Coordinates of C-alpha atoms and ligand atoms in Angstrom, one line a residue:
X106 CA -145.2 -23.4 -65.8
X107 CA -145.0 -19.9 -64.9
X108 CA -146.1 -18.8 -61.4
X109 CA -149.0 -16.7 -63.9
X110 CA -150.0 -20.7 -65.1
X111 CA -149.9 -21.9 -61.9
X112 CA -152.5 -19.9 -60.1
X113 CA -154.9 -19.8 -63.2
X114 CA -154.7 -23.6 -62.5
X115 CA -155.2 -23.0 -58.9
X116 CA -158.0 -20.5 -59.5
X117 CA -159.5 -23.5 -62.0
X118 CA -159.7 -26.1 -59.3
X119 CA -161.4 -24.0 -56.9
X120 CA -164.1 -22.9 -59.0
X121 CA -165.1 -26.5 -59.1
X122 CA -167.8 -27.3 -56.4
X123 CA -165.9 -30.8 -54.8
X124 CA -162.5 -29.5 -54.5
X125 CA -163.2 -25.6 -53.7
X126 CA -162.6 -26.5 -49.6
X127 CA -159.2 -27.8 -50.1
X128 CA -156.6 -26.1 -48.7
X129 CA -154.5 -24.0 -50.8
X130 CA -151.1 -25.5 -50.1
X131 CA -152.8 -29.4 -51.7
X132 CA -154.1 -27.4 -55.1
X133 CA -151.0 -25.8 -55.7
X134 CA -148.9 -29.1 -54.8
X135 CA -151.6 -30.9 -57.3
X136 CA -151.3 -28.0 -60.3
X137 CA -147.7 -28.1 -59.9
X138 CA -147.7 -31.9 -60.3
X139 CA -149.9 -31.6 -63.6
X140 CA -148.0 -28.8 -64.7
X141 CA -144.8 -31.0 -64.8
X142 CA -146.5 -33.9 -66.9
X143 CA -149.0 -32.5 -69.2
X144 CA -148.9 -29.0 -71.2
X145 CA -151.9 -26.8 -72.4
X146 CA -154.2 -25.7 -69.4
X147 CA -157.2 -27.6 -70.0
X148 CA -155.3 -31.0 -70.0
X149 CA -153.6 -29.6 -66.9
X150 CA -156.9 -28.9 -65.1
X151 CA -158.1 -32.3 -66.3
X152 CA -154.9 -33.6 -65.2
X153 CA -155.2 -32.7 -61.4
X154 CA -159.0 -33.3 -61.4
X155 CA -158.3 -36.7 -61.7
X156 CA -155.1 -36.4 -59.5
X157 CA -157.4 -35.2 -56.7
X158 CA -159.9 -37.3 -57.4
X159 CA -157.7 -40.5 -57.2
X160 CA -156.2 -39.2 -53.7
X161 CA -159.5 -37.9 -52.4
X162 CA -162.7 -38.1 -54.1
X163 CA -163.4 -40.9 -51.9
X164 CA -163.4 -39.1 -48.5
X165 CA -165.0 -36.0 -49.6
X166 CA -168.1 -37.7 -51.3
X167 CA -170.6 -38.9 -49.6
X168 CA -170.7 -37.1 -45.9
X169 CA -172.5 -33.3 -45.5
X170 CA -170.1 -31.0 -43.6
X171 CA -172.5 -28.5 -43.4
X172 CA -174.7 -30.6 -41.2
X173 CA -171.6 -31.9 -39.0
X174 CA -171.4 -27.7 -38.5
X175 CA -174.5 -27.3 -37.0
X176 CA -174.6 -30.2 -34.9
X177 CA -171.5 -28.8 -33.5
X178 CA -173.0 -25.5 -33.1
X179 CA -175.3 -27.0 -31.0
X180 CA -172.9 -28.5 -28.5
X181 CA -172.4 -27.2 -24.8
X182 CA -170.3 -27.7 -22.2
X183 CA -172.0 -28.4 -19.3
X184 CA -173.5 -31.3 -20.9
X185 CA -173.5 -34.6 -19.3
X186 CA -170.5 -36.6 -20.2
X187 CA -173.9 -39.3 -21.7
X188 CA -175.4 -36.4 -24.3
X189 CA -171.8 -35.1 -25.7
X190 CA -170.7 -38.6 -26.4
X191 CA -174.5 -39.0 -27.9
X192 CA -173.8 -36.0 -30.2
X193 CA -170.1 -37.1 -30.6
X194 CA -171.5 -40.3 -32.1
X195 CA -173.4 -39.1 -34.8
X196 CA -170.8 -37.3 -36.0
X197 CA -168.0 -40.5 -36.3
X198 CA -171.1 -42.2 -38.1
X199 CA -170.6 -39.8 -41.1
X200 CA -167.2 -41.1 -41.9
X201 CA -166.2 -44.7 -43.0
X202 CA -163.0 -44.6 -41.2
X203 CA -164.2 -43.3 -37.9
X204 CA -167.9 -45.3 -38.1
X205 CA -166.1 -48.4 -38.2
X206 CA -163.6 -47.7 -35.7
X207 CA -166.8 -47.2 -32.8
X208 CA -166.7 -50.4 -31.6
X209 CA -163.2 -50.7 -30.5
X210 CA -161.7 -47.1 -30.3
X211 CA -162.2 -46.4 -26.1
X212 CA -160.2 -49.6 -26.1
X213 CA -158.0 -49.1 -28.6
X214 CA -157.6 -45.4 -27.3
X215 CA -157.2 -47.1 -23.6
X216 CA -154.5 -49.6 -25.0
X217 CA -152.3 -47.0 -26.8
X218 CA -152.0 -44.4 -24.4
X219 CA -151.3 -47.5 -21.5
X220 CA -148.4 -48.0 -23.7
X221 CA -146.8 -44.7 -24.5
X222 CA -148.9 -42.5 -21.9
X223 CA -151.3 -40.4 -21.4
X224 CA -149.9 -36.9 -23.6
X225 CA -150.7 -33.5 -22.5
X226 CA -149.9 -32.8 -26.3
X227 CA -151.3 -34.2 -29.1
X228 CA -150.8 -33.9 -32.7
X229 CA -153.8 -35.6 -35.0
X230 CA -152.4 -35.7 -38.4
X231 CA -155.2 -35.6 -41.6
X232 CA -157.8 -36.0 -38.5
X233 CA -160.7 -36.4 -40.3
X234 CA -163.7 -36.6 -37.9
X235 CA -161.4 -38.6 -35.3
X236 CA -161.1 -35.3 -32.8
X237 CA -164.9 -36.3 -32.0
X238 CA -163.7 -39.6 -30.4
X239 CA -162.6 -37.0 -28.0
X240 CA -164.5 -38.2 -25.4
X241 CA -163.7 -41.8 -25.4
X242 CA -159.7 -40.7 -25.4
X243 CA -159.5 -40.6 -22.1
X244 CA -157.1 -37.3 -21.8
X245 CA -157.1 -34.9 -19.1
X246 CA -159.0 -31.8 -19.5
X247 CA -156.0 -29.6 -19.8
X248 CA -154.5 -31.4 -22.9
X249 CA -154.1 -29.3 -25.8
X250 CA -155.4 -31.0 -28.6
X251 CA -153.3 -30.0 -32.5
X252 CA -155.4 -31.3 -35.7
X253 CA -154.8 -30.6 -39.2
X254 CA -156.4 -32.0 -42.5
X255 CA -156.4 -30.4 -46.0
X256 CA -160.8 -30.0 -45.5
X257 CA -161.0 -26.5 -44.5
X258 CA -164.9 -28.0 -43.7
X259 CA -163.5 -30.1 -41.2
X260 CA -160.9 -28.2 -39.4
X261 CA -164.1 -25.6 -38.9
X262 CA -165.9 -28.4 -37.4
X263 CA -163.3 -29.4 -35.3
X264 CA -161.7 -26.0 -34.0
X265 CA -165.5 -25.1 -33.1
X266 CA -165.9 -28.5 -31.5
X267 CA -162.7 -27.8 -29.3
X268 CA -163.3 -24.3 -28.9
X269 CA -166.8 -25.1 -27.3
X270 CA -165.9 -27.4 -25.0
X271 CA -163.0 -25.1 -23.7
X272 CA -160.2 -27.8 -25.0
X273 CA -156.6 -25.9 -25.5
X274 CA -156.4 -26.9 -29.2
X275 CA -155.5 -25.4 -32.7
X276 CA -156.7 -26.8 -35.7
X277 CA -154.9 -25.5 -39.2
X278 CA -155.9 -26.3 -42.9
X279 CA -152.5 -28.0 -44.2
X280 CA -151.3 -30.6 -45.9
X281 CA -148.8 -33.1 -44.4
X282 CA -147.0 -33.5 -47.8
X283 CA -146.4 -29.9 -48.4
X284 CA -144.5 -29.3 -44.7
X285 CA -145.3 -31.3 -41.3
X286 CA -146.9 -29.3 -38.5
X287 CA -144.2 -27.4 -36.6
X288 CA -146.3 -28.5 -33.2
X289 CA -144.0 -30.4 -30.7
X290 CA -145.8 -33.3 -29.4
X291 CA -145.6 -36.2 -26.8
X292 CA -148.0 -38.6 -28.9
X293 CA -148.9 -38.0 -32.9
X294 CA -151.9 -39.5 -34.6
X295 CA -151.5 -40.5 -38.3
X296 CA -154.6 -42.8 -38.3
X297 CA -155.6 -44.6 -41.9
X298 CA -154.2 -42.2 -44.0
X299 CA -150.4 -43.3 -45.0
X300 CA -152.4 -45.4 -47.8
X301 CA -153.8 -41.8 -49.1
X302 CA -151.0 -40.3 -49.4
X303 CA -148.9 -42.9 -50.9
X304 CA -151.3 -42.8 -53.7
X305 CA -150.1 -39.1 -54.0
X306 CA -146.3 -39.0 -53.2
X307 CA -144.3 -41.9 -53.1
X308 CA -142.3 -42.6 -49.9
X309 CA -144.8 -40.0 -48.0
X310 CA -145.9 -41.6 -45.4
X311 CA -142.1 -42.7 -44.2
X312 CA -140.9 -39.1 -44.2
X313 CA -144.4 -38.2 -42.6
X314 CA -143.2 -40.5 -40.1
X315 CA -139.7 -39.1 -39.7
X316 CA -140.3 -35.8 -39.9
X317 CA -143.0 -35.1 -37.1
X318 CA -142.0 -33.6 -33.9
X319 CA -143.2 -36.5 -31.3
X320 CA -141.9 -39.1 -29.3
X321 CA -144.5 -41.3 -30.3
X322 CA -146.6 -41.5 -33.9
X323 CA -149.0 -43.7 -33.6
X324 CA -149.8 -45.1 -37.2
X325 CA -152.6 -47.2 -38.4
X326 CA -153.7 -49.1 -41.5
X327 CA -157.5 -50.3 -42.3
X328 CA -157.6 -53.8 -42.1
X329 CA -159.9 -54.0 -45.5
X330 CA -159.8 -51.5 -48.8
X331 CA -163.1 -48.8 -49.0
X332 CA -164.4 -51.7 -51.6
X333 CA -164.1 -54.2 -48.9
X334 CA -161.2 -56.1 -50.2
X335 CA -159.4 -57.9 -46.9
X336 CA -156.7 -60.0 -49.0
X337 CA -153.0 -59.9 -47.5
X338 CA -153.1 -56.3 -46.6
X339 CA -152.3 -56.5 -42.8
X340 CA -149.4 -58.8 -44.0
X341 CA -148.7 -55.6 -46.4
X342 CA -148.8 -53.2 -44.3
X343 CA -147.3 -55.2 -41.1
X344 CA -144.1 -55.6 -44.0
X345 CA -143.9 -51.8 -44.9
X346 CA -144.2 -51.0 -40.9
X347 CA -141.4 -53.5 -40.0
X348 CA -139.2 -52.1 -42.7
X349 CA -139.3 -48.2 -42.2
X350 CA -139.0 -49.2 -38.4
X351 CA -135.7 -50.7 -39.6
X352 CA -134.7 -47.8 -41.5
X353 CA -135.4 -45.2 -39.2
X354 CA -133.9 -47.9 -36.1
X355 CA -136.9 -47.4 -34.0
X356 CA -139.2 -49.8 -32.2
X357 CA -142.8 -50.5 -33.5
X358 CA -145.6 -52.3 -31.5
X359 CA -148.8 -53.9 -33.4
X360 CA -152.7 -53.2 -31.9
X361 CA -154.8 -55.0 -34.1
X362 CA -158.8 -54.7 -34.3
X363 CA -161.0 -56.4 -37.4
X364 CA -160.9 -53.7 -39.0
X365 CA -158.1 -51.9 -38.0
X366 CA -154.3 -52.5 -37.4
X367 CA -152.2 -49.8 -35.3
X368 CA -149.0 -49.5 -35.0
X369 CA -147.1 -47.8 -32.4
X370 CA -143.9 -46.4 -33.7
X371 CA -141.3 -45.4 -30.3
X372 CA -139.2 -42.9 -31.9
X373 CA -137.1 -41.7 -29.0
Ligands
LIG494 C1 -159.1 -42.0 -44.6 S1 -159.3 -40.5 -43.9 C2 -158.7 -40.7 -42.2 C3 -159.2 -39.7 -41.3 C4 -158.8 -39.9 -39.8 N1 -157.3 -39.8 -39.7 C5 -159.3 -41.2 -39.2 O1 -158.6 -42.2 -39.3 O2 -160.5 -41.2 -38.8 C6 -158.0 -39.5 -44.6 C7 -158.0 -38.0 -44.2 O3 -156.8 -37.5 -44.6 C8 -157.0 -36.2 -45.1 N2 -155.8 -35.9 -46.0 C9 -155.6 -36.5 -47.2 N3 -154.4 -36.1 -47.7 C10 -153.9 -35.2 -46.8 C11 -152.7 -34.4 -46.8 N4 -151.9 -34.4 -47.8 N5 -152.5 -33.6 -45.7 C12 -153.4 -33.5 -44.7 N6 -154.6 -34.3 -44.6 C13 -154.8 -35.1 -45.7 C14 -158.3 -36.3 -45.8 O4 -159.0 -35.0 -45.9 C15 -159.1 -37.2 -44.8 O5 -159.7 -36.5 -43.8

């Protein structure tokens, strides 16, 4: 496909209204990857439609940005520590993976950084709405707080969340499977989303794993599938985990929750 193709395809995604906020780097990975396979430019469109829509369609349906933005434009800092984590709150409901991760996450939060310690960098890779667990992390107020995720909706949320509450942060629209975050971190995040991107690349989540700059990455799996299906896949995952942990020759610990499974990957 000639560079000409490729951004009529580009141009063809983004007119459509579910995948117009995704970052420019994941349509041009996706038309390329259509491009290769299929040939005439409506069956390439069609192609990565459904592309996108097998990696994603799931987490973009089904939660309103725009009304995550204005409760975030709402927020202010001198309000007590009670009312932000109110506010914080109804934000993590909009989500599946953060929602379900309410119950546990000041423990889990509490139990991971006891472990690897408390960064004064942190890298949150394909964050989601997981920066507003914020409160419950437990950091200090001068950590600086690195997100990405391929939503330009939600890194707008969250670099407005941050910038309000006067957190050192930056937040960037990229996708981990076009090039890992140059950021140099003590402690990465790369919470429920290796399954994603498998479904995309092959191998991904490994590399994602190798590549990042930080002396901990701190993976996790969901314990049960968005269609609620629990069969064998903590024994899955806990078998893909001990594997790449053998590969790269690097410790891993397991933090498991009902619903969730971490896994603590000690690269240094
Ligand atoms: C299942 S959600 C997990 C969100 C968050 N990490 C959490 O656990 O609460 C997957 C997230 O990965 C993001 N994502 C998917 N593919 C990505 C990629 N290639 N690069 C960066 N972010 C990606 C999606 O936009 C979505 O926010």
């Amino acid at each position: 496909m000639t560079e000409e193709g490729l951004g009529e395809i580009v141009s063809a995604l983004r007119e459509s209204r579910k995948y117009r906020f995704l970052c420019g780097d994941t349509l041009e990975r996706v038309a390329r990857w259509a491009g290769e396979r299929h040939s005439g430019r409506r069956e390439i469109v069609k192609a990565a439609k459904r592309k996108l829509h097998q990696a994603y369609g799931a987490y973009l349906e089904g939660f309103n940005l725009s009304e995550i933005e204005t409760i975030v434009e709402g927020v202010d800092p001198d309000w007590p520590d009670e009312r932000l984590r109110e506010t914080c709150l109804e934000i993590l409901r909009r989500h599946a993976s953060t929602e379900e991760r309410i119950p546990f996450m000041a423990e889990a939060y509490g139990e991971i950084f006891r472990r690897v310690g408390r960064p004064r960098v942190i890298l949150d890779l394909a964050c989601g709405l997981n920066p507003f667990a914020f409160p419950w992390m437990g950091l200090s107020s001068d950590v600086t707080y690195h997100a990405c995720d391929i939503d330009e909706r939600i890194v707008s949320a969250v670099e407005g969340f941050f910038g309000r509450l006067g957190v050192e942060h930056s937040v960037e629209c990229a996708d981990v499977l076009v090039s890992a975050p140059e950021v140099e971190a003590e402690v990465a995040l790369l919470l429920k989303t290796i399954p994603c991107l498998e479904r995309q690349e092959k191998g991904a989540g490994a590399e994602i794993v190798r590549a990042v700059r930080a002396r901990h990455v701190v993976v996790s799996f969901p314990a049960r599938s968005l269609g609620g299906r629990s069969k064998g896949m903590r024994e899955q995952y806990g078998g893909e985990m001990e594997r790449l942990a053998a590969e790269l020759g690097v410790g891993v610990e397991e933090i498991s929750y009902p619903t969730e499974t971490f896994y603590v990957v000690r690269k240094s």
